[in-house]
Amino acid sequence: MEPPGEKPGEAGRLRITPQLLKSRTGEFALESILLLKLRGLGLADLGCLGECLGLEWLDLSGNELTQLGPLASLRQLAVLNVSNNRLTGLEPLAACENLQSLNAAGNLLATPSQLQCLAGLRCLEHLRLRDPLARLSNPLCTSPSYWAAVRELLPGLKVIDGERVTGRGSELYQLCRDLDSSLHPSSSPGPRATEAKPWVEPGYWESRPTRSSSILEEACRQFQDTLQECWDLDRQASDSLAQAEQALGPVGTTSSFVF
């Protein structure tokens, strides 16, 4: 028999509760929470998170989330990280009118059309769907036209996957992408690229035998002689100091001087 109020299949699913939120933030009223970090807790249900109406910064990465329904009421939310979950859609975020930055890498978004819900977010400037360093991606990122499709669908974006696409510095990222694409062999028919040739003649970088020089040999000999003299003088000075200390201070006695 199932416990009262619990639907089939909900047993064992971790969900957000008022007690969890209050213990994590120290806030008594959920509306007062502005920043919330719930990373890697195994959450599968957002529960009462929609009651945090003042929330501006939210990290839900590394959980087991499959939908974001309660986030539709978070009109003040500006930064959201839902990376490394099991999301197949982002529709509730269409109501987050102040959303500026979204990290959704490492989910199950399969087509660019699933990003259509973000088209009305005028403040959205940063979007991440792929994170090579963390080895997180989405199925839609495997398409060769992925980058162009996202830019066409969301022309207001300034940064995609950590790379600036408009504004200051975007030219450098575009140059890097062009160079990267030029290094990959093309599968389309047409004239083949000219084979790369070395800049210098063969053997240019090979080490050459050193030339003997009587002047260099004489300089090295004189240097060694001077160095030997320095060692001899140092040994003589050490012997003289030891003899002076032995003569001035008998063994077993100590001398003190007051100035």
Coordinates of C-alpha atoms in Angstrom, one line a residue:
M1 CA 0.0 0.0 0.0
E2 CA 1.3 3.4 -1.0
P3 CA 1.8 6.2 1.6
P4 CA -1.0 8.9 1.5
G5 CA -0.3 11.7 -1.0
E6 CA 2.4 9.8 -2.9
K7 CA 1.9 9.0 -6.5
P8 CA 3.1 5.7 -8.1
G9 CA 6.7 5.8 -9.1
E10 CA 7.6 8.7 -6.7
A11 CA 9.1 6.5 -4.0
G12 CA 12.8 7.2 -3.7
R13 CA 12.7 10.3 -5.8
L14 CA 14.5 13.2 -4.1
R15 CA 12.6 16.4 -4.3
I16 CA 13.0 20.0 -3.1
T17 CA 11.1 20.8 0.2
P18 CA 10.8 23.9 2.2
Q19 CA 12.9 22.3 4.9
L20 CA 15.7 21.6 2.4
L21 CA 15.7 25.2 1.1
K22 CA 15.7 26.7 4.6
S23 CA 18.6 24.5 5.8
R24 CA 20.6 25.3 2.7
T25 CA 20.1 29.1 2.8
G26 CA 19.3 30.0 6.4
E27 CA 16.3 32.0 5.1
F28 CA 13.0 31.5 6.9
A29 CA 10.8 32.9 4.0
L30 CA 11.3 31.2 0.6
E31 CA 10.5 34.5 -1.1
S32 CA 13.7 36.0 0.5
I33 CA 16.1 33.6 -1.2
L34 CA 18.1 35.3 -3.9
L35 CA 21.0 32.8 -4.5
L36 CA 20.6 29.0 -4.3
K37 CA 23.1 26.2 -5.0
L38 CA 21.7 22.7 -5.2
R39 CA 24.4 21.0 -7.2
G40 CA 24.9 17.2 -7.3
L41 CA 22.2 16.3 -4.8
G42 CA 20.5 13.7 -6.9
L43 CA 17.3 15.8 -7.2
A44 CA 14.6 14.5 -9.5
D45 CA 11.7 16.8 -8.5
L46 CA 11.9 20.6 -8.1
G47 CA 9.0 20.5 -5.6
C48 CA 8.4 23.9 -4.0
L49 CA 11.2 25.7 -5.8
G50 CA 8.6 27.8 -7.7
E51 CA 7.8 29.5 -4.4
C52 CA 11.2 31.2 -4.3
L53 CA 9.8 34.2 -6.2
G54 CA 12.9 36.4 -5.5
L55 CA 15.4 33.9 -6.8
E56 CA 18.0 35.5 -9.1
W57 CA 20.9 32.9 -9.3
L58 CA 20.2 29.2 -9.3
D59 CA 22.5 26.2 -9.8
L60 CA 20.8 22.8 -10.3
S61 CA 23.7 21.1 -12.1
G62 CA 24.5 17.4 -11.7
N63 CA 21.1 16.2 -10.7
E64 CA 18.4 13.8 -12.2
L65 CA 16.0 16.4 -13.4
T66 CA 13.7 15.7 -16.4
Q67 CA 11.5 18.8 -16.4
L68 CA 11.7 22.4 -15.1
G69 CA 8.0 23.1 -14.6
P70 CA 8.2 25.1 -11.3
L71 CA 10.8 27.5 -12.7
A72 CA 8.1 29.2 -14.8
S73 CA 7.2 31.3 -11.8
L74 CA 10.7 32.7 -11.3
R75 CA 10.4 36.0 -13.1
Q76 CA 13.5 37.5 -11.4
L77 CA 15.8 34.6 -12.3
A78 CA 18.9 35.9 -14.2
V79 CA 21.5 33.1 -14.1
L80 CA 20.5 29.4 -14.3
N81 CA 22.7 26.3 -14.5
V82 CA 20.9 23.0 -15.3
S83 CA 23.9 21.3 -16.9
N84 CA 24.4 17.5 -16.5
N85 CA 20.7 16.5 -16.0
R86 CA 18.2 14.6 -18.1
L87 CA 16.2 17.4 -19.7
T88 CA 14.4 16.9 -23.0
G89 CA 12.9 20.4 -23.1
L90 CA 13.2 23.9 -21.7
E91 CA 9.7 25.2 -22.3
P92 CA 9.1 26.5 -18.7
L93 CA 12.0 29.0 -19.1
A94 CA 10.0 31.0 -21.6
A95 CA 8.4 32.7 -18.6
C96 CA 11.7 33.7 -17.0
E97 CA 11.7 37.1 -18.7
N98 CA 14.9 38.3 -16.9
L99 CA 17.0 35.3 -17.7
Q100 CA 20.5 36.4 -18.9
S101 CA 22.7 33.3 -18.7
L102 CA 21.7 29.7 -19.2
N103 CA 23.9 26.6 -19.0
A104 CA 22.1 23.5 -20.3
A105 CA 25.1 21.4 -21.4
G106 CA 24.9 17.7 -20.7
N107 CA 21.2 17.1 -21.3
L108 CA 19.0 15.4 -23.9
L109 CA 18.1 18.3 -26.2
A110 CA 17.9 16.7 -29.7
T111 CA 17.0 19.5 -32.1
P112 CA 17.4 23.3 -32.4
S113 CA 13.6 23.6 -32.4
Q114 CA 13.6 22.7 -28.7
L115 CA 15.3 26.1 -28.2
Q116 CA 12.4 28.0 -29.8
C117 CA 11.0 28.6 -26.3
L118 CA 13.9 30.9 -25.6
A119 CA 13.4 33.1 -28.6
G120 CA 11.2 35.6 -26.5
L121 CA 13.8 36.1 -23.8
R122 CA 15.1 39.6 -24.7
C123 CA 17.7 39.5 -21.9
L124 CA 19.3 36.2 -22.8
E125 CA 22.9 36.8 -23.9
H126 CA 24.9 33.7 -22.7
L127 CA 23.9 30.1 -23.7
R128 CA 25.9 27.0 -23.2
L129 CA 24.8 23.7 -24.7
R130 CA 28.2 22.1 -25.0
D131 CA 31.2 22.1 -22.6
P132 CA 34.2 20.3 -23.9
L133 CA 36.3 20.7 -20.8
A134 CA 33.6 19.0 -18.6
R135 CA 32.8 16.6 -21.5
L136 CA 29.1 17.7 -21.5
S137 CA 27.0 18.1 -24.6
N138 CA 23.6 17.6 -26.1
P139 CA 22.5 15.4 -29.1
L140 CA 21.7 18.5 -31.2
C141 CA 25.4 19.7 -30.9
T142 CA 26.5 16.8 -33.2
S143 CA 24.9 18.5 -36.2
P144 CA 27.3 20.4 -38.5
S145 CA 24.7 23.2 -38.8
Y146 CA 24.2 23.4 -35.0
W147 CA 26.1 26.7 -34.5
A148 CA 24.4 28.5 -37.4
A149 CA 20.9 27.2 -36.4
V150 CA 21.3 28.5 -32.8
R151 CA 22.5 31.9 -34.0
E152 CA 19.6 32.2 -36.4
L153 CA 17.1 31.1 -33.8
L154 CA 18.5 33.3 -31.0
P155 CA 20.1 36.3 -32.7
G156 CA 20.3 38.2 -29.4
L157 CA 23.0 35.9 -28.0
K158 CA 26.4 37.3 -27.5
V159 CA 28.1 34.2 -26.2
I160 CA 27.5 30.6 -27.3
D161 CA 29.3 27.7 -25.6
G162 CA 31.8 30.2 -24.0
E163 CA 32.7 31.8 -27.4
R164 CA 31.7 35.4 -28.1
V165 CA 29.7 35.6 -31.4
T166 CA 28.9 39.3 -31.4
G167 CA 30.6 42.4 -30.0
R168 CA 34.1 43.0 -29.0
G169 CA 36.4 40.0 -29.4
S170 CA 34.0 38.0 -31.6
E171 CA 36.3 38.4 -34.6
L172 CA 39.0 36.4 -32.9
Y173 CA 36.7 33.5 -32.1
Q174 CA 35.4 33.6 -35.7
L175 CA 39.0 33.5 -37.0
C176 CA 39.8 30.5 -34.8
R177 CA 36.7 28.6 -36.1
D178 CA 37.7 29.4 -39.7
L179 CA 41.2 28.1 -39.1
D180 CA 39.9 25.0 -37.4
S181 CA 37.5 24.2 -40.2
S182 CA 40.2 24.8 -42.8
L183 CA 42.4 22.2 -41.1
H184 CA 39.8 19.4 -41.4
P185 CA 39.7 17.6 -44.7
S186 CA 36.6 18.5 -46.8
S187 CA 34.2 15.7 -47.8
S188 CA 32.6 17.8 -50.6
P189 CA 33.7 17.4 -54.2
G190 CA 36.0 20.1 -55.7
P191 CA 39.6 21.0 -56.0
R192 CA 41.8 19.7 -53.3
A193 CA 43.8 22.0 -51.1
T194 CA 47.5 22.5 -52.1
E195 CA 49.7 20.1 -50.2
A196 CA 51.6 21.9 -47.5
K197 CA 55.4 22.3 -48.0
P198 CA 58.1 22.9 -45.5
W199 CA 59.3 26.5 -45.1
V200 CA 63.0 25.6 -45.1
E201 CA 65.3 23.3 -47.0
P202 CA 65.7 19.7 -45.8
G203 CA 68.3 19.4 -43.1
Y204 CA 68.0 23.0 -42.0
W205 CA 67.2 22.1 -38.5
E206 CA 69.8 19.4 -38.1
S207 CA 72.6 20.1 -35.7
R208 CA 75.9 21.0 -37.3
P209 CA 79.3 19.9 -35.9
T210 CA 81.0 22.6 -33.9
R211 CA 84.0 24.3 -35.4
S212 CA 87.3 24.2 -33.5
S213 CA 88.8 27.5 -32.7
S214 CA 92.2 28.1 -31.2
I215 CA 91.1 31.4 -29.8
L216 CA 88.1 29.7 -28.0
E217 CA 90.4 26.9 -26.7
E218 CA 92.9 29.5 -25.3
A219 CA 90.1 31.4 -23.6
C220 CA 88.8 28.3 -22.0
R221 CA 92.3 27.3 -20.8
Q222 CA 92.8 30.7 -19.2
F223 CA 89.5 30.6 -17.5
Q224 CA 90.3 27.2 -16.0
D225 CA 93.6 28.5 -14.7
T226 CA 92.0 31.6 -13.2
L227 CA 89.4 29.4 -11.5
Q228 CA 92.0 27.2 -10.1
E229 CA 93.9 30.2 -8.6
C230 CA 90.6 31.3 -7.0
W231 CA 90.2 27.9 -5.3
D232 CA 93.8 28.0 -4.1
L233 CA 93.4 31.5 -2.6
D234 CA 90.2 30.5 -0.9
R235 CA 91.8 27.4 0.7
Q236 CA 94.8 29.6 1.9
A237 CA 92.4 32.2 3.4
S238 CA 90.5 29.5 5.2
D239 CA 93.7 28.0 6.7
S240 CA 94.9 31.5 7.8
L241 CA 91.6 32.2 9.5
A242 CA 91.7 28.9 11.3
Q243 CA 95.2 29.6 12.6
A244 CA 94.3 33.0 13.8
E245 CA 91.3 31.8 15.7
Q246 CA 93.4 29.1 17.4
A247 CA 96.0 31.7 18.4
L248 CA 93.6 34.3 19.8
G249 CA 91.2 32.0 21.6
P250 CA 92.5 29.0 23.6
V251 CA 90.4 25.9 23.5
G252 CA 87.9 25.7 26.3
T253 CA 87.8 29.5 27.0
T254 CA 85.3 32.0 25.7
S255 CA 85.8 35.7 25.3
S256 CA 83.1 38.3 25.5
F257 CA 83.4 41.9 24.3
V258 CA 81.3 44.8 25.5
F259 CA 81.0 47.8 23.3

